[in-house]
Coordinates of C-alpha atoms in Angstrom, one line a residue:
Chain L
Q1 CA -12.6 120.2 -0.4
A2 CA -15.2 122.5 -1.2
A3 CA -19.2 122.4 -0.9
W4 CA -22.1 125.0 -1.0
C5 CA -23.8 124.7 2.6
Q6 CA -27.6 125.8 1.6
L7 CA -29.5 127.1 4.7
P8 CA -32.9 129.0 4.6
A9 CA -31.5 132.4 5.0
R10 CA -27.9 132.3 3.1
V11 CA -26.0 130.5 0.8
L12 CA -22.3 129.7 2.4
L13 CA -19.1 128.1 0.7
V14 CA -17.5 126.0 2.8
L15 CA -14.0 124.9 2.2
T16 CA -12.2 122.5 4.2
S17 CA -7.9 122.1 4.0
Q18 CA -5.1 121.0 6.1
R19 CA -5.4 124.5 7.9
G20 CA -9.1 124.1 8.8
V21 CA -12.2 125.6 8.1
Q22 CA -13.4 128.4 5.8
M23 CA -17.0 130.0 4.5
Y24 CA -17.3 132.4 2.3
D25 CA -20.1 134.4 0.8
S26 CA -22.0 132.8 -2.1
D27 CA -20.0 135.0 -4.3
G28 CA -16.7 134.2 -2.9
S29 CA -15.8 137.8 -2.0
T30 CA -16.0 137.4 1.8
M31 CA -14.7 135.1 4.0
V32 CA -17.3 134.7 6.9
F33 CA -15.4 132.6 9.4
W34 CA -12.5 130.7 9.9
H35 CA -11.7 127.9 12.3
A36 CA -8.0 127.1 12.3
L37 CA -7.1 123.2 13.3
D38 CA -4.6 122.2 16.3
V39 CA -2.1 121.9 14.6
P40 CA 0.6 120.3 16.5
E41 CA 4.7 121.7 16.6
L42 CA 6.2 118.9 15.0
P43 CA 5.2 116.7 12.6
A44 CA 2.9 114.2 13.6
A45 CA 2.6 110.7 12.6
H46 CA -0.7 111.2 11.7
S47 CA -1.8 113.9 8.6
V48 CA -4.1 116.6 10.2
F49 CA -6.9 118.0 8.2
A50 CA -10.8 118.7 7.9
R51 CA -13.0 116.8 5.7
G52 CA -16.6 116.2 5.2
I53 CA -19.1 119.0 4.6
A54 CA -23.2 119.7 5.4
A55 CA -25.3 122.1 6.3
A56 CA -27.8 120.1 8.7
G57 CA -30.8 121.2 10.5
G58 CA -31.6 124.8 8.5
R59 CA -29.0 126.0 10.7
F60 CA -25.5 124.2 11.5
V61 CA -23.2 123.6 9.1
C62 CA -20.9 120.5 10.2
V63 CA -17.6 119.7 9.4
G64 CA -15.7 116.5 10.0
T65 CA -11.8 116.1 11.2
S66 CA -8.9 113.8 10.5
F67 CA -9.5 113.0 14.4
G68 CA -12.9 111.4 13.8
A69 CA -14.8 114.6 15.5
V70 CA -17.6 116.4 13.7
L71 CA -17.6 120.5 14.7
V72 CA -20.8 121.8 14.2
F73 CA -20.9 125.5 13.5
D74 CA -23.8 127.5 14.5
V75 CA -24.6 130.1 11.4
P76 CA -26.6 133.2 11.8
P77 CA -29.1 134.6 9.2
K78 CA -26.8 137.2 8.4
G79 CA -23.4 138.3 9.7
T80 CA -19.8 137.0 10.8
N81 CA -21.4 135.5 14.5
V82 CA -20.5 131.9 13.4
T83 CA -19.8 130.0 16.3
L84 CA -18.5 126.5 17.1
S85 CA -21.8 124.9 19.1
E86 CA -20.5 121.4 19.3
V87 CA -18.1 119.1 18.9
L88 CA -19.5 115.1 18.0
E89 CA -17.2 112.7 18.9
Q90 CA -18.7 109.1 17.7
H91 CA -15.9 108.0 15.0
R92 CA -12.8 107.0 15.9
D93 CA -11.5 107.0 12.4
P94 CA -10.7 110.4 9.9
I95 CA -14.1 111.5 8.7
T96 CA -14.8 111.0 4.8
D97 CA -18.0 112.1 4.0
M98 CA -21.2 113.7 5.6
A99 CA -24.5 113.9 4.1
A100 CA -27.8 116.0 4.7
E101 CA -31.5 113.9 4.2
Q102 CA -32.7 115.5 0.8
G103 CA -36.0 114.3 1.2
Q104 CA -38.1 113.5 4.2
A105 CA -36.6 111.8 6.8
P106 CA -39.1 108.5 8.0
D107 CA -39.5 108.6 11.8
G108 CA -36.3 108.0 13.6
A109 CA -34.3 108.2 10.8
G110 CA -32.8 111.8 11.2
D111 CA -31.0 114.3 8.9
L112 CA -27.6 114.0 8.9
V113 CA -25.0 111.0 8.1
T114 CA -21.5 111.0 8.5
A115 CA -18.5 108.5 7.3
D116 CA -15.3 107.6 8.3
D117 CA -12.2 105.8 6.8
S118 CA -13.0 102.5 8.6
G119 CA -16.5 102.7 7.0
T120 CA -18.6 103.5 10.0
L121 CA -21.9 105.3 9.7
C122 CA -23.2 107.6 12.1
L123 CA -27.1 108.5 12.1
W124 CA -27.5 111.7 13.4
S125 CA -30.9 114.1 14.3
S126 CA -29.6 118.0 14.8
G127 CA -30.9 120.9 17.0
E128 CA -28.8 122.5 19.7
E129 CA -27.8 119.6 20.6
F130 CA -27.3 116.6 18.2
T131 CA -28.3 113.2 18.7
L132 CA -26.7 110.1 17.9
L133 CA -29.8 108.0 16.8
G134 CA -27.4 105.3 14.8
K135 CA -24.2 104.0 14.0
I136 CA -24.1 100.9 11.3
P137 CA -20.3 99.7 11.9
G138 CA -17.7 99.5 9.0
S139 CA -16.0 96.4 8.1
G140 CA -12.7 97.8 7.6
C141 CA -13.5 99.4 4.3
S142 CA -13.0 103.3 3.9
C143 CA -16.5 105.1 3.0
S144 CA -15.1 107.4 0.6
S145 CA -18.7 109.4 -0.2
V146 CA -22.1 109.1 1.3
A147 CA -25.8 110.7 0.4
L148 CA -29.1 110.4 2.6
W149 CA -32.5 110.6 0.7
N150 CA -36.2 109.4 2.0
G151 CA -33.9 107.7 5.4
L152 CA -32.0 106.0 2.8
V153 CA -28.0 106.0 3.1
A154 CA -26.1 105.6 -0.2
A155 CA -22.8 104.8 0.5
G156 CA -19.7 104.3 -2.1
Y157 CA -17.0 102.5 -0.8
G158 CA -12.8 102.2 -1.7
N159 CA -13.5 98.9 -2.6
G160 CA -15.8 99.7 -6.0
Q161 CA -19.1 98.8 -3.8
I162 CA -22.3 100.9 -3.3
R163 CA -24.3 100.3 -0.4
L164 CA -28.2 101.3 1.0
W165 CA -28.6 101.3 4.2
E166 CA -32.0 101.7 6.2
A167 CA -31.1 105.2 8.3
A168 CA -33.7 104.5 10.7
S169 CA -32.8 100.4 11.4
G170 CA -29.3 100.3 10.1
R171 CA -29.9 97.3 7.9
I172 CA -28.5 97.2 4.8
R173 CA -31.0 97.2 1.8
A174 CA -29.0 97.0 -1.0
Q175 CA -25.4 96.3 -2.4
V176 CA -24.0 96.8 -5.8
S177 CA -20.7 96.0 -7.0
A178 CA -20.5 99.1 -8.8
H179 CA -17.4 100.1 -10.0
A180 CA -13.8 98.3 -10.0
R181 CA -11.9 101.4 -8.1
W182 CA -12.2 103.4 -5.1
I183 CA -15.1 105.6 -5.9
Y184 CA -14.7 109.3 -5.1
A185 CA -18.2 110.9 -5.4
L186 CA -21.6 110.0 -5.1
D187 CA -24.4 112.7 -5.4
L188 CA -28.4 112.5 -5.3
A189 CA -31.1 114.2 -7.1
P190 CA -33.9 114.4 -4.7
L191 CA -36.6 114.9 -7.2
S192 CA -36.3 112.0 -8.9
G193 CA -34.1 109.6 -6.7
K194 CA -31.6 109.5 -9.0
L195 CA -27.9 108.5 -7.5
L196 CA -24.3 109.5 -9.3
S197 CA -21.8 107.2 -8.6
G198 CA -17.5 108.6 -10.3
A199 CA -14.8 106.6 -9.2
E200 CA -11.4 106.0 -10.5
D201 CA -11.8 103.1 -12.8
S202 CA -13.0 106.1 -15.1
F203 CA -16.5 105.4 -15.3
V204 CA -19.5 107.4 -13.8
H205 CA -22.7 105.3 -13.6
V206 CA -26.4 106.5 -13.0
W207 CA -28.9 104.6 -10.8
K208 CA -32.6 105.1 -10.1
L209 CA -33.5 104.4 -6.4
S210 CA -36.8 104.0 -5.4
R211 CA -38.8 102.8 -2.1
N212 CA -42.8 101.5 -2.4
P213 CA -44.4 103.0 0.4
D214 CA -46.5 100.4 0.9
T215 CA -44.5 97.3 0.8
D216 CA -41.2 99.1 1.7
D217 CA -39.6 97.4 -1.0
I218 CA -36.6 99.3 -2.6
E219 CA -35.3 99.2 -5.8
V220 CA -31.8 100.0 -7.4
Q221 CA -31.9 99.9 -11.4
H222 CA -28.8 101.1 -13.8
C223 CA -30.0 103.7 -15.8
H224 CA -26.7 105.0 -17.2
A225 CA -22.8 104.6 -17.5
E226 CA -20.4 106.8 -19.2
C227 CA -16.7 106.2 -19.4
V228 CA -14.2 109.1 -19.4
T229 CA -11.4 107.5 -21.2
D230 CA -8.2 107.5 -19.1
T231 CA -9.3 109.9 -16.7
Q232 CA -9.7 108.7 -13.0
V233 CA -12.9 110.7 -12.2
C234 CA -12.8 112.4 -8.9
G235 CA -16.0 114.5 -8.6
A236 CA -19.4 114.2 -10.3
R237 CA -22.4 115.7 -9.6
F238 CA -26.0 116.5 -11.1
C239 CA -26.5 119.6 -12.3
D240 CA -30.4 119.8 -11.8
P241 CA -32.5 118.4 -9.0
A242 CA -34.6 116.1 -11.2
G243 CA -31.0 114.5 -12.3
D244 CA -30.9 115.2 -16.2
T245 CA -27.5 116.6 -16.5
F246 CA -24.6 115.9 -14.5
A247 CA -20.8 117.2 -14.3
V248 CA -17.8 115.3 -14.1
T249 CA -14.3 115.9 -12.7
G250 CA -10.9 114.2 -12.7
Y251 CA -7.5 113.7 -12.1
D252 CA -5.0 115.9 -14.5
L253 CA -8.2 116.9 -16.1
S254 CA -8.5 120.6 -16.3
E255 CA -11.8 120.8 -17.8
I256 CA -15.6 119.8 -16.7
L257 CA -16.8 117.8 -18.8
C258 CA -20.9 118.2 -18.8
Y259 CA -23.4 115.2 -19.6
G260 CA -27.3 116.0 -20.5
P261 CA -30.0 114.3 -22.4
A262 CA -29.2 113.8 -26.3
Chain D
V1 CA 29.0 101.7 -9.8
M2 CA 25.6 100.4 -8.9
N3 CA 27.3 99.5 -5.2
D4 CA 28.0 103.1 -4.4
I5 CA 24.9 104.2 -5.7
I6 CA 23.0 102.1 -3.8
S7 CA 24.6 101.9 -0.6
T8 CA 24.6 105.6 -0.8
M9 CA 20.7 105.7 -1.1
F10 CA 20.6 103.2 1.8
N11 CA 22.6 105.0 4.3
K12 CA 21.3 104.3 7.8
K13 CA 21.1 108.0 8.6
F14 CA 19.9 109.2 5.3
M15 CA 16.9 106.6 5.5
E16 CA 16.2 107.5 9.4
E17 CA 15.6 111.3 8.1
L18 CA 13.3 109.8 5.4
F19 CA 11.3 107.9 7.8
K20 CA 10.8 110.9 9.8
P21 CA 7.3 112.3 9.3
Q22 CA 7.4 115.0 7.3
D23 CA 6.1 117.4 3.9
L24 CA 6.7 116.0 0.8
Y25 CA 10.1 117.5 -0.8
S26 CA 9.2 120.4 -3.3
K27 CA 9.9 119.7 -6.5
K28 CA 13.6 121.5 -6.5
A29 CA 14.3 119.8 -3.2
L30 CA 13.4 116.4 -5.1
R31 CA 15.6 116.9 -7.9
T32 CA 18.9 117.9 -5.7
V33 CA 18.3 114.7 -3.5
Y34 CA 18.3 112.6 -7.3
D35 CA 21.6 114.8 -8.7
R36 CA 23.7 114.0 -5.5
L37 CA 22.1 110.8 -5.5
A38 CA 23.2 110.0 -9.3
H39 CA 26.5 111.6 -8.8
A40 CA 27.5 109.4 -5.8
S41 CA 30.2 107.5 -7.5
I42 CA 32.5 108.0 -10.1
M43 CA 29.8 108.2 -13.1
R44 CA 28.8 111.7 -14.5
L45 CA 26.0 112.7 -15.9
N46 CA 25.9 116.2 -17.8
Q47 CA 22.7 118.5 -17.8
A48 CA 20.8 117.0 -20.6
S49 CA 20.9 113.9 -19.5
M50 CA 20.7 114.3 -16.3
D51 CA 17.5 116.3 -16.8
K52 CA 16.3 113.4 -19.3
L53 CA 16.9 110.7 -16.6
Y54 CA 15.2 112.6 -13.9
D55 CA 12.1 113.2 -16.3
L56 CA 12.2 109.7 -17.2
M57 CA 12.2 108.5 -13.3
T58 CA 9.3 111.2 -12.7
M59 CA 7.1 109.7 -15.3
A60 CA 7.8 106.3 -14.6
F61 CA 7.0 106.9 -11.3
K62 CA 3.6 108.7 -11.9
Y63 CA 2.6 105.6 -13.6
Q64 CA 3.1 103.2 -11.3
V65 CA 1.0 105.1 -8.6
L66 CA -1.6 106.2 -10.8
L67 CA -1.9 103.2 -12.2
C68 CA -2.4 101.2 -8.2
P69 CA -5.5 99.3 -8.1
R70 CA -5.1 99.6 -4.5
P71 CA -4.2 102.4 -2.7
R72 CA -2.2 100.1 -0.2
D73 CA -0.4 98.4 -3.7
I74 CA 2.0 101.4 -3.7
L75 CA 3.4 99.2 -0.5
L76 CA 3.9 96.6 -3.1
V77 CA 5.3 98.6 -5.9
T78 CA 7.7 100.3 -3.5
F79 CA 8.8 96.4 -2.4
N80 CA 9.0 95.2 -6.0
H81 CA 11.7 98.3 -6.6
L82 CA 13.9 97.1 -3.6
D83 CA 13.7 93.4 -4.8
A84 CA 14.8 94.7 -8.2
I85 CA 17.6 96.7 -6.1
K86 CA 18.2 93.6 -4.0
D87 CA 19.0 91.4 -7.5
F88 CA 21.8 94.4 -8.1
I89 CA 23.7 94.0 -4.9
S90 CA 23.2 90.5 -4.3
D91 CA 27.3 90.1 -4.0
S92 CA 28.0 92.2 -1.6
P93 CA 26.3 91.6 2.1
G94 CA 26.9 94.8 3.2
I95 CA 24.8 96.6 1.0
L96 CA 22.6 93.9 0.9
N97 CA 22.4 94.1 4.7
Q98 CA 21.2 97.8 4.4
V99 CA 18.6 97.4 1.7
D100 CA 17.0 94.6 4.3
E101 CA 16.9 97.2 7.5
T102 CA 15.4 99.6 4.8
F103 CA 13.0 96.6 4.3
R104 CA 12.2 95.8 7.5
R105 CA 11.5 99.2 9.0
L106 CA 9.3 100.0 5.3
I107 CA 7.1 97.0 7.0
E108 CA 7.3 98.1 10.1
T109 CA 5.7 101.6 9.4
Y110 CA 3.7 101.0 6.8
N111 CA 2.1 97.3 6.8
C112 CA -0.4 98.2 9.8
L113 CA -1.9 101.4 7.7
S114 CA -5.0 101.7 6.7
D115 CA -6.6 102.4 3.1
G116 CA -7.7 105.6 3.8
E117 CA -4.1 106.5 4.9
F118 CA -2.7 104.8 2.0
Q119 CA -5.7 106.8 0.0
L120 CA -4.0 110.2 1.3
I121 CA -0.2 109.5 0.6
R122 CA -1.1 108.2 -3.1
Q123 CA -3.4 111.4 -3.6
T124 CA -0.1 113.5 -2.3
L125 CA 1.9 111.9 -4.6
L126 CA -0.3 112.5 -7.6
I127 CA -0.8 116.1 -6.5
F128 CA 3.0 116.2 -7.1
F129 CA 3.0 114.9 -10.4
Q130 CA -0.3 116.4 -11.8
D131 CA 0.2 118.1 -15.3
M132 CA 3.6 116.2 -16.1
H133 CA 2.6 114.9 -19.0
I134 CA 6.4 114.4 -20.4
R135 CA 6.2 111.5 -23.5
V136 CA 8.3 108.7 -22.9
S137 CA 9.3 106.4 -26.2
I138 CA 9.3 103.1 -24.1
F139 CA 5.7 104.1 -22.7
L140 CA 4.4 105.2 -26.5
K141 CA 5.0 101.9 -27.6
D142 CA 4.5 99.4 -25.3
K143 CA 1.0 102.0 -25.7
V144 CA 0.4 102.3 -22.0
Q145 CA 1.0 106.2 -22.6
N146 CA -0.8 108.3 -25.3
S147 CA 0.7 110.4 -28.0
N148 CA -0.5 113.7 -25.6
G149 CA 1.4 112.4 -23.0
R150 CA -1.4 110.5 -20.8
F151 CA -1.3 107.4 -19.4
V152 CA -3.4 104.7 -20.5
L153 CA -6.1 103.4 -18.1
P154 CA -7.3 100.4 -19.0
I155 CA -10.7 99.1 -18.2
S156 CA -10.1 95.1 -18.2
G157 CA -8.6 93.0 -16.6
P158 CA -8.2 91.7 -12.8
V159 CA -10.3 93.6 -10.4
P160 CA -8.1 94.6 -6.6
W161 CA -8.1 92.4 -4.2
G162 CA -10.6 93.3 -2.6
T163 CA -13.1 94.4 -5.1
E164 CA -16.3 92.6 -7.2
V165 CA -16.2 92.6 -10.5
P166 CA -18.8 94.8 -11.4
G167 CA -22.0 93.9 -12.6
L168 CA -24.4 92.9 -9.4
I169 CA -27.2 94.3 -7.6
R170 CA -28.3 92.8 -4.7
I171 CA -31.6 93.8 -2.9
F172 CA -32.7 92.9 0.8
N173 CA -35.7 93.0 2.5
H174 CA -36.4 95.0 5.8
K175 CA -35.4 91.8 7.9
G176 CA -32.2 91.8 6.2
V177 CA -32.9 88.6 3.8
E178 CA -31.8 89.0 0.0
V179 CA -34.9 89.1 -2.1
K180 CA -33.4 90.0 -5.5
R181 CA -30.5 90.1 -7.5
A182 CA -30.1 91.6 -11.1
E183 CA -27.0 92.5 -13.3
F184 CA -26.2 95.4 -15.3
A185 CA -23.8 95.5 -18.4
T186 CA -21.2 98.2 -18.7
A187 CA -18.1 98.4 -21.4
G188 CA -15.7 97.1 -19.2
N189 CA -14.4 93.6 -19.0
Y190 CA -13.0 92.6 -15.7
V191 CA -11.7 89.3 -14.0
T192 CA -11.7 88.3 -10.5
P193 CA -7.8 88.6 -9.5
Q194 CA -5.8 85.4 -8.9
R195 CA -4.0 86.1 -5.4
E196 CA -3.1 89.1 -3.2
G197 CA 0.5 89.9 -3.4
S198 CA 3.2 89.3 -0.6
F199 CA 3.6 92.1 1.8
E200 CA 6.4 90.3 3.5
L201 CA 10.0 90.5 3.0
Y202 CA 10.1 87.8 0.7
G203 CA 6.9 86.8 -1.9
D204 CA 5.2 86.8 -4.8
R205 CA 4.0 90.9 -5.2
V206 CA 1.7 89.6 -8.0
L207 CA 1.5 93.4 -9.0
K208 CA 3.6 93.7 -12.0
L209 CA 4.4 97.4 -11.3
G210 CA 7.4 98.6 -10.3
T211 CA 9.2 95.8 -11.6
N212 CA 12.2 96.4 -13.9
M213 CA 11.1 98.3 -17.0
Y214 CA 14.0 97.5 -19.0
S215 CA 14.5 93.8 -19.2
V216 CA 14.3 93.9 -22.4
T217 CA 16.7 96.7 -23.8
R218 CA 15.2 99.2 -25.6
P219 CA 16.3 102.7 -26.6
V220 CA 14.5 105.4 -24.5
E221 CA 13.6 108.5 -25.4
T222 CA 11.8 111.6 -23.6
H223 CA 9.6 114.1 -25.4
R224 CA 8.6 117.5 -23.7
S225 CA 5.8 119.4 -25.6
G226 CA 6.8 123.3 -26.0
S227 CA 3.4 124.0 -26.7
S228 CA 1.5 123.3 -24.0
K229 CA -0.1 125.8 -21.7
N230 CA 0.1 123.5 -18.9
L231 CA 4.0 123.6 -19.2
A232 CA 4.5 126.9 -19.5
S233 CA 2.7 127.3 -15.8
Q234 CA 4.9 124.6 -14.8
A235 CA 8.0 126.4 -15.8
K236 CA 6.7 129.4 -14.0
E237 CA 6.7 127.5 -10.7
N238 CA 10.2 126.4 -11.7
I239 CA 11.4 129.8 -11.8
A240 CA 9.7 131.5 -9.4
P241 CA 11.8 132.1 -6.2
N242 CA 11.3 129.8 -3.6
P243 CA 12.2 131.5 -0.1
L244 CA 12.2 128.2 1.7
A245 CA 14.2 126.2 -0.7
K246 CA 17.5 127.1 0.4
E247 CA 16.1 125.8 4.2
E248 CA 15.4 122.7 2.4
L249 CA 18.8 122.1 0.3
N250 CA 20.1 122.9 3.9
F251 CA 18.7 120.1 5.8
L252 CA 19.2 117.9 2.4
A253 CA 23.0 118.8 3.0
R254 CA 22.8 117.6 6.2
L255 CA 21.1 114.3 5.3
L256 CA 24.2 113.6 2.3
G257 CA 26.3 115.1 4.4
G258 CA 27.9 112.1 5.8
L259 CA 29.2 110.8 3.1
D260 CA 32.6 110.2 2.0
I261 CA 32.3 111.3 -1.9
Q262 CA 35.6 110.7 -4.0
K263 CA 36.3 113.1 -6.7
P264 CA 37.1 111.2 -9.8
S265 CA 40.4 111.4 -11.3
G266 CA 41.2 111.6 -14.8
E267 CA 40.9 108.0 -15.4
T268 CA 38.9 106.2 -13.5
G269 CA 35.7 108.3 -13.9
F270 CA 33.0 107.6 -16.5
R271 CA 30.4 109.9 -18.0
L272 CA 26.8 108.5 -18.9
N273 CA 25.1 109.7 -21.8
L274 CA 21.5 109.1 -22.1
F275 CA 21.6 110.0 -25.6
T276 CA 22.8 107.8 -28.2
T277 CA 25.5 110.2 -29.5
D278 CA 28.0 112.8 -27.7
E279 CA 26.0 115.2 -30.5
E280 CA 22.9 114.5 -29.7
E281 CA 23.4 115.2 -26.2
E282 CA 24.8 118.5 -26.9
H283 CA 21.8 119.4 -29.3
A284 CA 19.8 118.6 -26.4
A285 CA 21.3 120.8 -23.8
Q286 CA 21.2 123.4 -26.2
T287 CA 17.8 123.1 -27.5
R288 CA 15.8 122.5 -24.4
P289 CA 13.8 125.8 -23.7
E290 CA 15.4 128.1 -21.1
E291 CA 12.0 127.8 -19.0
L292 CA 12.5 124.4 -18.9
S293 CA 16.1 124.0 -17.4
Y294 CA 15.8 122.7 -13.8
K295 CA 17.5 125.3 -11.9
V296 CA 19.8 123.9 -9.1
I297 CA 20.4 126.5 -6.0
N298 CA 23.7 126.5 -4.4
I299 CA 24.2 126.0 -1.2
E300 CA 26.0 128.3 1.1
A301 CA 28.3 126.9 4.1
T302 CA 25.8 127.5 6.9
Q303 CA 27.1 130.0 10.1
E304 CA 24.7 128.9 12.3
P305 CA 26.6 127.4 15.1
A306 CA 23.6 124.8 15.8
R307 CA 23.2 123.7 12.3
R308 CA 27.4 122.9 12.2
A309 CA 27.2 121.3 15.8
E310 CA 24.2 118.9 14.4
L311 CA 26.4 117.9 10.6
S312 CA 29.5 117.4 13.1
R313 CA 27.1 115.1 15.6
I314 CA 25.7 113.1 12.3
L315 CA 29.5 112.6 11.1
G316 CA 30.3 111.6 14.7
E317 CA 28.2 108.8 14.7
L318 CA 28.2 107.9 10.7
D319 CA 30.2 104.3 10.4
V320 CA 32.6 104.9 7.5
A321 CA 34.6 102.1 5.9
E322 CA 37.8 103.9 5.1
P323 CA 39.8 106.4 7.0
R324 CA 38.5 109.8 5.4
P325 CA 41.1 112.6 5.0
G326 CA 41.8 114.5 7.6
S327 CA 39.5 118.0 7.3
A328 CA 38.9 120.1 10.6
E329 CA 36.1 122.0 9.8
K330 CA 33.6 119.3 8.9
G331 CA 30.3 121.5 8.5
E332 CA 31.9 123.8 5.7
D333 CA 34.2 121.2 4.0
L334 CA 30.9 118.8 3.7
L335 CA 29.0 121.6 1.8
A336 CA 31.5 122.7 -0.3
L337 CA 32.8 119.5 -0.8
M338 CA 28.8 118.5 -2.2
D339 CA 29.0 122.2 -4.3
G340 CA 32.4 121.6 -6.2
L341 CA 31.0 118.1 -7.0

């Protein structure tokens, strides 16, 4: 995986693989840091890899592993002195994805969500020591991608479903039969609350999430659908914070497809 | 021929090696195993037919892995393969037993894996097949493949078992009570599946992927497009020397090393030609772009005492039906034997 980690003082490009984690300068010219995963001598029955990347708390880069552990790296504003600050061990299955709060977190909602192959979600409050605020147990279906916005967790699953969870209470707020195949990507546009989902069924959907501040009612509206003919969509990202444009990638596709308003 | 190939493929020692956790074979290594298996009987194929057969197998398998509705369905595809194989050798109880043993082992090893683990396996396989777009006429005819070599991904039909037909949005209040339902429309035309396929030794797999493509006889052609940029880079990958290739191939020699392979005599052997005439086959061999040929590396007899001991040990444990011809240096002989085929 590859992800931009936007911290106040710098932007890092973080890569995860079967070897471990690498962090690069924002122009990709210098490798700032690398962390090798403990790879056993003989191939074990289970694959070893790092997966799931998020910047949290204005200071940390978090990376998930196939062991279920989340590595928390403390990143200085300048230089290469990145240190492993903490290892969070709450997941029992390989980490799939993680996301930091992109809007305003209500009290008790936390600023980081981590997801794993069993569908379990953990909510964290970042800091010198990360605190586990809550755990939403999975139902056996892999949660392949996750986003966090205004205290709402948007989770995409391997069975094509999207679920919205209240981060503070752990309660389900919405369930969408969104896709006919494994969801590969979710992205959120913080200025508008638009949610982008891409899956192996060739479809990309744009949804609008909203929350009424007085009644606390949640709304999920379907805005738009695109079918990328004969392509299993592997990546989907908004290109602007309002979510007016988005880019899509797919298996066997050497192009990046960009969609925008007519 | 069927009996020989199938009993070679399901050889106990070979299967034991395959079931050990390991990385995916390289493209060269896979092609070498394939060549050895294809020549495990009196049947012979020359280069052009062998290339065509391999291309066909590759694209068919890519299709099956790509179109699996659920990641777990790659196991059902495998079971479909085995069901068909068992049908071919239903008269040979000895070989049938070998296949059933493998079947049981697959069930034991894979039935318990999670969806995430299956998706990882599937993704690893898909990376192996990335950028391969050989056009297969049976696929083109059935509209399963486009003229640019890419597979058709239908957006209709039954959803995978465990998935809901897309369209419903359910909203819950903060107490967890459903308060609203809404629907959205898409171009897709999906329906609920009837039932789940069976993961037992015997059962209806439901899934058609992996069943015999040739249950209706038709001519099969494969076309490689020489003008594609992707192929050029793939060709470069094939030519670039791979320092690990020799290691892998020595290992493979070990896997298949214990097999008693008869050299075909002039009368009893036969040659399989995958083209319609000998002239066509010859022409295909001559016109195949040089950079697209699969170069098979020759295996050298290993001098390492540890390796030879290992080979002798495997040989010693092999249960061979017929007495093998006497041979003093088993290790070197086997490799030379394989080389000479």
